[in-house]
Short mmCIF file of C-alpha atoms in Angstrom, two decimals:
data_model
loop_
_atom_site.label_atom_id
_atom_site.label_comp_id
_atom_site.label_asym_id
_atom_site.label_seq_id
_atom_site.Cartn_x
_atom_site.Cartn_y
_atom_site.Cartn_z
CA MET K 4 -20.90 5.18 33.71
CA PRO K 5 -21.88 8.86 34.79
CA ASP K 6 -23.42 10.73 31.95
CA SER K 7 -21.71 13.10 30.76
CA VAL K 8 -24.35 15.49 29.85
CA THR K 9 -25.74 17.99 31.68
CA GLU K 10 -28.94 17.97 33.02
CA SER K 11 -31.74 19.52 31.04
CA PRO K 12 -35.79 20.08 31.46
CA VAL K 13 -36.11 16.64 29.28
CA ARG K 14 -34.71 13.62 29.44
CA PRO K 15 -34.49 10.69 27.56
CA ALA K 16 -36.40 7.52 28.56
CA PRO K 17 -33.80 5.67 30.80
CA SER K 18 -34.19 2.69 28.41
CA LEU K 19 -33.33 4.63 25.77
CA ALA K 20 -31.44 6.17 27.20
CA ARG K 21 -29.43 3.26 27.79
CA ARG K 22 -29.75 1.88 24.44
CA ARG K 23 -27.67 5.56 23.19
CA ARG K 24 -24.70 5.22 25.27
CA ALA K 25 -24.69 1.11 24.55
CA PRO K 26 -22.78 1.62 21.45
CA LEU K 27 -19.96 3.95 23.49
CA LEU K 28 -19.56 0.86 25.50
CA LEU K 29 -18.00 -1.62 23.45
CA GLY K 30 -14.75 -2.35 21.56
CA PRO K 31 -12.47 -3.76 24.01
CA ALA K 32 -13.38 -7.08 22.62
CA PHE K 33 -12.90 -5.92 19.10
CA VAL K 34 -9.52 -5.14 20.11
CA ALA K 35 -8.98 -7.96 21.40
CA ALA K 36 -10.54 -9.82 18.52
CA ILE K 37 -7.63 -8.60 16.13
CA ALA K 38 -5.85 -11.17 17.89
CA TYR K 39 -7.75 -14.36 16.24
CA VAL K 40 -7.31 -12.48 12.28
CA ASP K 41 -3.19 -12.00 12.88
CA PRO K 42 -1.20 -12.93 10.42
CA GLY K 43 -0.65 -16.61 12.38
CA ASN K 44 -4.36 -17.32 11.87
CA VAL K 45 -3.61 -16.86 8.27
CA ALA K 46 -0.74 -18.64 7.53
CA ALA K 47 -2.12 -21.96 9.89
CA ASN K 48 -5.85 -21.69 8.56
CA LEU K 49 -4.30 -21.45 4.61
CA THR K 50 -1.54 -24.15 4.76
CA ALA K 51 -5.20 -26.61 7.27
CA GLY K 52 -6.72 -25.69 3.78
CA ALA K 53 -4.61 -25.78 1.22
CA ARG K 54 -3.51 -29.53 2.32
CA TYR K 55 -5.64 -31.31 4.14
CA GLY K 56 -9.28 -29.12 1.87
CA TYR K 57 -12.23 -29.12 4.77
CA LEU K 58 -10.68 -31.86 7.24
CA LEU K 59 -10.03 -29.19 10.02
CA LEU K 60 -13.00 -26.82 9.81
CA TRP K 61 -14.33 -28.02 12.64
CA VAL K 62 -11.51 -27.63 14.81
CA LEU K 63 -12.04 -23.52 13.72
CA VAL K 64 -16.08 -23.86 15.08
CA VAL K 65 -14.82 -25.44 17.97
CA ALA K 66 -12.36 -23.18 18.93
CA ASN K 67 -14.01 -20.50 18.18
CA ALA K 68 -16.59 -21.36 20.31
CA MET K 69 -14.39 -21.83 23.08
CA ALA K 70 -12.61 -18.71 22.41
CA VAL K 71 -16.07 -16.32 23.00
CA LEU K 72 -16.20 -18.38 26.57
CA VAL K 73 -13.21 -17.29 27.57
CA GLN K 74 -13.15 -13.67 25.83
CA TYR K 75 -16.01 -12.84 28.13
CA GLN K 76 -14.60 -14.55 31.47
CA SER K 77 -11.26 -12.46 30.61
CA ALA K 78 -13.37 -8.77 30.42
CA LYS K 79 -15.86 -9.79 33.26
CA LEU K 80 -12.76 -10.26 35.43
CA GLY K 81 -11.47 -6.83 34.35
CA LEU K 82 -14.49 -5.45 35.25
CA VAL K 83 -15.27 -6.84 38.19
CA THR K 84 -11.61 -6.42 40.11
CA GLY K 85 -10.50 -3.00 38.07
CA GLU K 86 -7.57 -5.34 37.46
CA SER K 87 -5.76 -7.64 34.02
CA LEU K 88 -6.01 -10.99 35.09
CA PRO K 89 -1.95 -10.36 35.17
CA GLY K 90 -2.33 -7.78 38.21
CA VAL K 91 -4.16 -10.36 40.45
CA LEU K 92 -2.07 -13.62 39.63
CA GLY K 93 0.69 -10.85 40.52
CA ARG K 94 -0.99 -10.31 43.67
CA ARG K 95 -1.70 -14.09 44.80
CA MET K 96 1.18 -15.57 43.46
CA ARG K 97 4.78 -16.16 45.30
CA ARG K 98 7.95 -14.00 43.90
CA GLY K 99 9.09 -17.58 42.05
CA PRO K 100 6.53 -18.81 40.56
CA ARG K 101 5.80 -15.56 39.59
CA LEU K 102 8.81 -15.05 37.61
CA ALA K 103 8.23 -18.50 36.10
CA PHE K 104 5.04 -17.83 35.04
CA TRP K 105 6.61 -14.11 33.55
CA MET K 106 9.04 -15.96 31.38
CA GLN K 107 6.73 -18.21 30.35
CA ALA K 108 3.92 -15.52 28.81
CA GLU K 109 6.50 -13.14 27.56
CA LEU K 110 7.83 -15.85 25.24
CA VAL K 111 4.18 -16.24 24.05
CA ALA K 112 4.22 -11.77 23.63
CA ALA K 113 7.60 -12.46 22.02
CA ALA K 114 6.32 -15.86 19.13
CA THR K 115 3.37 -13.63 19.28
CA ASP K 116 5.33 -10.58 17.91
CA ILE K 117 7.70 -12.26 15.48
CA ALA K 118 4.35 -13.61 13.55
CA GLU K 119 2.27 -10.13 13.37
CA VAL K 120 5.86 -8.53 12.10
CA VAL K 121 6.17 -12.05 9.54
CA GLY K 122 2.83 -11.25 8.51
CA GLY K 123 3.04 -8.07 7.66
CA ALA K 124 6.29 -7.68 5.96
CA ILE K 125 4.98 -10.89 4.22
CA ALA K 126 2.02 -8.42 3.07
CA LEU K 127 4.88 -6.06 1.38
CA GLN K 128 6.56 -7.49 -0.59
CA LEU K 129 3.64 -9.08 -2.12
CA LEU K 130 2.25 -5.85 -3.18
CA PHE K 131 5.53 -3.22 -3.29
CA GLY K 132 8.15 -6.23 -3.85
CA VAL K 133 9.62 -4.96 -0.51
CA PRO K 134 12.12 -6.60 1.40
CA LEU K 135 11.30 -9.04 4.40
CA PRO K 136 13.35 -6.98 6.86
CA VAL K 137 12.47 -4.18 5.48
CA GLY K 138 9.33 -5.23 5.38
CA GLY K 139 9.35 -6.14 8.40
CA LEU K 140 11.33 -2.83 10.07
CA ILE K 141 8.14 -0.51 8.17
CA VAL K 142 5.27 -2.39 10.41
CA GLY K 143 7.12 -1.55 13.53
CA VAL K 144 7.39 1.78 12.98
CA VAL K 145 3.75 2.28 11.72
CA SER K 146 2.83 -0.35 15.16
CA ILE K 147 4.48 2.70 16.83
CA LEU K 148 2.57 5.16 15.34
CA LEU K 149 -0.97 3.25 15.70
CA LEU K 150 0.88 3.09 19.68
CA ALA K 151 1.36 6.89 20.33
CA THR K 152 -1.99 7.42 18.62
CA GLN K 153 -3.58 5.76 22.09
CA ASN K 154 -0.53 7.30 23.91
CA ARG K 155 -1.60 10.93 22.85
CA TYR K 156 -5.50 10.64 21.72
CA GLY K 157 -6.68 8.16 24.57
CA GLN K 158 -8.48 4.39 24.32
CA ARG K 159 -11.41 5.25 22.79
CA ARG K 160 -9.64 6.48 18.95
CA PHE K 161 -7.23 3.61 19.21
CA GLU K 162 -10.34 1.27 19.15
CA LEU K 163 -11.69 2.96 16.40
CA ILE K 164 -8.58 2.20 14.55
CA VAL K 165 -8.12 -1.12 14.71
CA VAL K 166 -12.14 -1.59 14.57
CA ALA K 167 -11.28 0.37 10.98
CA LEU K 168 -8.25 -2.38 10.25
CA LEU K 169 -10.50 -4.89 11.25
CA ALA K 170 -12.94 -4.24 8.01
CA VAL K 171 -10.22 -3.74 5.88
CA ILE K 172 -9.12 -7.54 7.24
CA SER K 173 -12.67 -9.06 6.87
CA VAL K 174 -13.24 -7.83 2.61
CA GLY K 175 -9.53 -8.63 1.70
CA PHE K 176 -9.88 -12.13 3.10
CA LEU K 177 -13.41 -13.02 2.34
CA ALA K 178 -13.89 -10.90 -1.30
CA GLY K 179 -12.24 -14.29 -2.88
CA LEU K 180 -15.31 -16.17 -0.91
CA PHE K 181 -17.46 -14.93 -3.41
CA VAL K 182 -15.32 -15.47 -6.57
CA SER K 183 -15.12 -19.65 -5.62
CA PRO K 184 -17.36 -20.03 -3.26
CA PRO K 185 -16.85 -23.72 -0.98
CA SER K 186 -18.89 -26.66 -1.37
CA ALA K 187 -21.60 -26.97 0.84
CA ARG K 188 -20.43 -31.44 1.09
CA GLY K 189 -17.07 -30.23 2.24
CA ILE K 190 -18.28 -27.67 4.68
CA LEU K 191 -20.66 -30.27 6.22
CA SER K 192 -18.12 -32.85 6.39
CA GLY K 193 -14.93 -31.10 7.73
CA LEU K 194 -17.81 -29.94 10.41
CA VAL K 195 -17.07 -34.09 11.74
CA PRO K 196 -13.88 -33.88 13.98
CA HIS K 197 -11.31 -35.93 12.78
CA PHE K 198 -7.44 -36.05 12.10
CA ASP K 199 -5.08 -37.65 8.73
CA GLY K 200 -1.79 -38.27 10.80
CA THR K 201 0.62 -36.08 13.22
CA ASP K 202 1.46 -33.25 10.36
CA SER K 203 -2.73 -32.62 10.41
CA VAL K 204 -2.91 -32.96 14.78
CA LEU K 205 0.49 -29.68 14.62
CA LEU K 206 -1.86 -27.82 12.13
CA ALA K 207 -4.44 -28.34 14.44
CA ALA K 208 -2.43 -27.03 17.24
CA SER K 209 -1.31 -24.72 15.04
CA MET K 210 -5.23 -23.40 14.93
CA LEU K 211 -5.80 -24.09 18.51
CA GLY K 212 -3.01 -21.38 19.21
CA ALA K 213 -4.21 -18.98 16.50
CA THR K 214 -7.71 -18.93 17.46
CA VAL K 215 -7.53 -19.45 21.68
CA MET K 216 -4.81 -17.04 21.56
CA PRO K 217 -2.99 -16.40 24.97
CA HIS K 218 -1.95 -12.98 24.96
CA ALA K 219 -5.66 -11.91 24.11
CA ILE K 220 -6.93 -13.81 27.48
CA TYR K 221 -3.98 -11.02 29.37
CA VAL K 222 -5.11 -8.57 27.81
CA HIS K 223 -9.17 -8.10 27.42
CA SER K 224 -9.03 -7.54 30.99
CA ALA K 225 -6.28 -4.46 30.82
CA LEU K 226 -8.47 -3.43 27.66
CA VAL K 227 -12.57 -2.94 29.57
CA ARG K 228 -9.86 -1.94 32.88
CA ASP K 229 -8.46 0.73 30.71
CA ARG K 230 -11.78 1.68 28.76
CA HIS K 231 -14.26 1.62 31.77
CA GLY K 232 -12.44 1.27 35.13
CA ARG K 233 -13.94 -0.14 38.31
CA ALA K 234 -17.90 -0.59 38.10
CA SER K 235 -20.15 -1.93 40.81
CA GLY K 236 -24.24 -2.40 41.17
CA PRO K 237 -26.20 -1.11 38.48
CA ALA K 238 -22.96 0.59 36.30
CA LEU K 239 -21.65 -3.08 36.73
CA ALA K 240 -24.61 -4.80 35.50
CA ARG K 241 -24.77 -2.69 32.89
CA LEU K 242 -21.32 -3.06 31.40
CA LEU K 243 -22.08 -7.07 32.16
CA ARG K 244 -24.14 -6.52 29.16
CA ALA K 245 -22.97 -4.37 27.11
CA THR K 246 -19.55 -6.92 26.77
CA ARG K 247 -21.02 -9.57 25.90
CA TRP K 248 -22.57 -8.18 22.82
CA ASP K 249 -19.61 -6.49 22.79
CA VAL K 250 -17.63 -10.26 23.07
CA GLY K 251 -20.72 -11.95 20.60
CA ALA K 252 -19.60 -9.71 17.78
CA ALA K 253 -16.67 -9.62 17.87
CA LEU K 254 -15.54 -12.77 18.15
CA VAL K 255 -18.41 -13.27 15.40
CA VAL K 256 -16.48 -11.43 13.32
CA ALA K 257 -12.96 -13.15 13.34
CA GLY K 258 -14.96 -16.49 13.68
CA ILE K 259 -15.91 -15.92 9.97
CA VAL K 260 -12.00 -14.74 8.86
CA ASN K 261 -10.71 -17.33 10.24
CA ILE K 262 -12.95 -20.23 9.01
CA GLY K 263 -13.06 -18.11 5.45
CA LEU K 264 -9.77 -18.32 5.21
CA LEU K 265 -9.94 -22.05 5.71
CA LEU K 266 -12.57 -22.44 2.78
CA LEU K 267 -10.68 -20.42 0.52
CA ALA K 268 -7.48 -22.64 0.47
CA ALA K 269 -10.04 -25.68 0.46
CA SER K 270 -12.66 -24.86 -2.12
CA GLY K 271 -9.03 -22.68 -4.62
CA LEU K 272 -6.11 -23.85 -3.51
CA ARG K 273 -5.93 -27.76 -2.71
CA ASP K 274 -3.51 -29.79 -4.77
CA VAL K 275 -1.96 -26.32 -6.34
CA SER K 276 1.48 -26.53 -5.59
CA GLY K 277 3.46 -23.69 -3.13
CA THR K 278 -0.20 -23.36 -1.42
CA ASP K 279 0.89 -23.92 2.07
CA SER K 280 3.45 -20.78 1.87
CA ILE K 281 1.70 -17.61 2.35
CA PRO K 282 3.24 -16.05 -0.84
CA GLY K 283 2.35 -19.27 -2.85
CA ALA K 284 -1.32 -19.18 -2.51
CA TYR K 285 -1.21 -15.68 -2.67
CA ASP K 286 0.17 -16.34 -6.72
CA ALA K 287 -2.50 -19.01 -6.90
CA ILE K 288 -5.56 -16.82 -5.39
CA VAL K 289 -3.98 -14.51 -9.29
CA ALA K 290 -3.90 -17.21 -11.04
CA ALA K 291 -7.81 -18.57 -10.04
CA LEU K 292 -9.40 -15.46 -8.91
CA GLY K 293 -7.80 -12.58 -10.80
CA ILE K 294 -4.60 -9.73 -9.59
CA GLY K 295 -8.15 -8.00 -8.21
CA ILE K 296 -8.45 -10.78 -5.22
CA GLY K 297 -5.24 -11.22 -4.65
CA ILE K 298 -4.78 -7.44 -4.08
CA ALA K 299 -7.82 -7.63 -1.26
CA PHE K 300 -6.03 -10.74 0.41
CA ALA K 301 -2.89 -9.10 0.69
CA VAL K 302 -3.96 -5.43 1.90
CA GLY K 303 -5.81 -7.81 4.66
CA LEU K 304 -3.04 -9.17 5.03
CA LEU K 305 -0.88 -5.93 5.78
CA ALA K 306 -3.80 -5.07 8.29
CA SER K 307 -3.66 -7.73 9.85
CA GLY K 308 0.10 -7.26 10.55
CA LEU K 309 0.21 -3.29 11.76
CA ALA K 310 -3.27 -3.59 13.56
CA SER K 311 -2.14 -7.34 15.85
CA THR K 312 0.89 -6.39 16.02
CA SER K 313 -0.09 -3.02 17.84
CA VAL K 314 -2.45 -5.12 20.08
CA GLY K 315 -0.27 -7.37 20.63
CA ALA K 316 2.55 -4.44 22.53
CA TYR K 317 -0.35 -3.42 24.47
CA ALA K 318 -0.37 -7.12 25.75
CA GLY K 319 2.89 -7.35 26.86
CA ALA K 320 2.87 -4.61 28.42
CA THR K 321 -0.09 -5.84 30.57
CA ILE K 322 1.21 -8.87 31.48
CA MET K 323 5.05 -7.24 32.20
CA GLU K 324 3.24 -4.74 34.53
CA GLY K 325 1.25 -7.30 36.64
CA LEU K 326 3.14 -9.41 36.77
CA ILE K 327 7.01 -8.36 38.01
CA HIS K 328 5.46 -4.78 38.33
CA ARG K 329 7.59 -2.81 35.82
CA ARG K 330 6.00 -0.23 33.74
CA ILE K 331 8.14 0.35 30.64
CA PRO K 332 6.28 3.02 28.08
CA LEU K 333 5.04 1.03 24.95
CA LEU K 334 6.34 3.17 22.65
CA VAL K 335 10.32 1.64 23.85
CA ARG K 336 8.02 -2.02 24.75
CA ARG K 337 7.67 -1.86 20.46
CA VAL K 338 11.00 -1.18 19.38
CA VAL K 339 12.49 -3.93 21.45
CA THR K 340 10.39 -6.32 20.52
CA LEU K 341 10.76 -6.53 16.94
CA ILE K 342 14.31 -6.93 17.36
CA PRO K 343 14.02 -10.74 17.36
CA ALA K 344 11.26 -10.17 13.70
CA ILE K 345 14.05 -8.60 12.07
CA VAL K 346 16.64 -10.89 12.93
CA LEU K 347 14.27 -13.79 11.86
CA LEU K 348 13.79 -12.23 8.27
CA ALA K 349 17.42 -11.45 7.80
CA LEU K 350 18.20 -15.05 8.31
CA GLY K 351 16.42 -15.84 5.40
CA ALA K 352 13.92 -18.22 8.08
CA ASP K 353 11.02 -19.95 5.98
CA ALA K 354 8.42 -16.69 7.18
CA THR K 355 5.12 -19.85 6.05
CA TRP K 356 6.46 -21.97 8.95
CA THR K 357 7.81 -19.36 11.46
CA LEU K 358 3.46 -18.17 11.67
CA VAL K 359 2.70 -21.63 11.66
CA LEU K 360 5.61 -22.82 14.56
CA SER K 361 4.82 -19.68 16.28
CA GLN K 362 0.66 -20.65 16.50
CA VAL K 363 2.15 -23.76 18.11
CA VAL K 364 4.12 -21.60 21.09
CA LEU K 365 0.49 -20.31 21.63
CA SER K 366 -0.67 -23.40 21.07
CA PHE K 367 1.25 -24.68 24.87
CA GLY K 368 0.77 -21.36 26.21
CA ILE K 369 -3.06 -21.47 26.54
CA PRO K 370 -3.33 -23.86 29.33
CA PHE K 371 -1.47 -20.98 31.49
CA ALA K 372 -3.52 -18.44 30.58
CA VAL K 373 -6.66 -20.45 30.87
CA ILE K 374 -6.63 -22.27 34.12
CA PRO K 375 -6.17 -19.13 36.35
CA LEU K 376 -8.94 -17.55 34.45
CA VAL K 377 -11.05 -20.39 35.09
CA ARG K 378 -10.13 -20.61 39.04
CA LEU K 379 -10.31 -17.29 39.44
CA THR K 380 -13.93 -16.21 37.83
CA ARG K 381 -15.05 -19.10 40.36
CA SER K 382 -13.78 -17.37 43.21
CA HIS K 383 -16.15 -16.04 45.37
CA ALA K 384 -13.12 -14.47 47.23
CA VAL K 385 -12.07 -12.47 44.35
CA MET K 386 -15.61 -11.92 41.69
CA GLY K 387 -17.52 -11.99 44.69
CA PRO K 388 -21.70 -12.30 43.62
CA HIS K 389 -20.07 -11.81 39.96
CA ARG K 390 -18.27 -15.20 40.17
CA ASN K 391 -18.52 -18.42 37.76
CA GLY K 392 -22.31 -21.24 38.71
CA PRO K 393 -21.09 -24.82 39.00
CA TRP K 394 -22.56 -25.38 35.15
CA LEU K 395 -20.18 -22.86 33.61
CA HIS K 396 -17.47 -23.46 35.68
CA ALA K 397 -17.72 -27.18 34.16
CA THR K 398 -18.00 -25.87 30.85
CA LEU K 399 -15.15 -24.48 31.21
CA LEU K 400 -13.42 -27.03 32.28
CA LEU K 401 -14.03 -29.12 29.26
CA VAL K 402 -12.58 -25.99 27.70
CA VAL K 403 -8.96 -27.08 29.26
CA THR K 404 -9.14 -29.96 29.74
CA LEU K 405 -9.55 -30.11 25.61
CA VAL K 406 -6.66 -27.41 25.13
CA VAL K 407 -4.58 -29.63 27.30
CA ALA K 408 -5.31 -33.20 25.80
CA LEU K 409 -4.88 -30.92 22.21
CA ASN K 410 -1.23 -30.15 23.12
CA LEU K 411 0.22 -33.75 25.07
CA THR K 412 -1.42 -35.33 21.73
CA LEU K 413 0.86 -33.62 20.40
CA ILE K 414 3.52 -33.38 22.75
CA ALA K 415 3.15 -37.65 22.00
CA LEU K 416 3.14 -36.87 18.62
CA LEU K 417 6.45 -34.99 17.71
CA ILE K 418 7.92 -37.24 20.10
CA TRP K 419 7.32 -40.45 19.15
CA GLY K 420 5.55 -40.34 15.36
#
């Protein structure tokens, strides 16, 4: 990237200048990481911890490691090609398959949006007693204001707001662990892969869908494209290095938050009646850990809903623009996609299970995002000298295999279990 500062008689040494610019290259991964700490994660991880204790901890560890690999590939594709993943696919697919692919991607985006709005509405009800449909509407309005910030002040300002919300989420969701620390023996036992019946597999798929998020894969390539454009030569090498740090740091934070949620439920909410729902978990947190921790949790949930629904709208616009070449203003799209969530809340659908099932839908959408990404990043025609080597490609194929195998197992258990 060219330096925006005018020439001066005394310039910093090149290495020092690079170090000073490096933090300015960070940010897109932290926006994408919001998708990994959205209300769907809260519901899936709290439910898993409350029902099964530390049993499914290994799912989060594996899923987060997979997420680091996948999100970097998405960002790398955006930097090398100057296009989003949906945009690259839109150029290479025939009209029929392209429209079918767009429909499934939109379904995934819709499921994501429902989870985020419902989660924010639950938080407002916990904090202020706001009815769920009204809370969903408030979340939608605030998300419109956040998107307006991006439209008016640019992506960097939007990123800073989202990072601030991520900090609130982290504090809100992890505060309880300092009051009710988890068992070291329980943590070690939870790192051994195993299940306990059909319902635990369903929750594992939900946790996977909430951790490796299809819409985050689509949007990350667009975020780096919109921030950096297409680069080449030394500039591209510098951006790729910075992006590795960006992805690693962002997803470490997201992974700690996800694991912390499960550990909180496993250590403080196990076998407590009603803790398989977010309101029930909130009541149990307040009873066991105090009103302060309960409020921190609810504030974290609210920040999660507000930030993630804005990022979800960004992802949906990216999907539509890339695959069907239609551009709808973000604010218009935000209004339209808000309707299903408000309708579900008005009809009295169980909020927590709506969140969990939305994550299962996301889990089924993962292969449609990951498989093309793996193929494209191995292609010399697309990536040139930056295509993935055989060992990295083999690792990514293993990731795809694990995701598809878990989803097939889930289908079999739902049908015949």
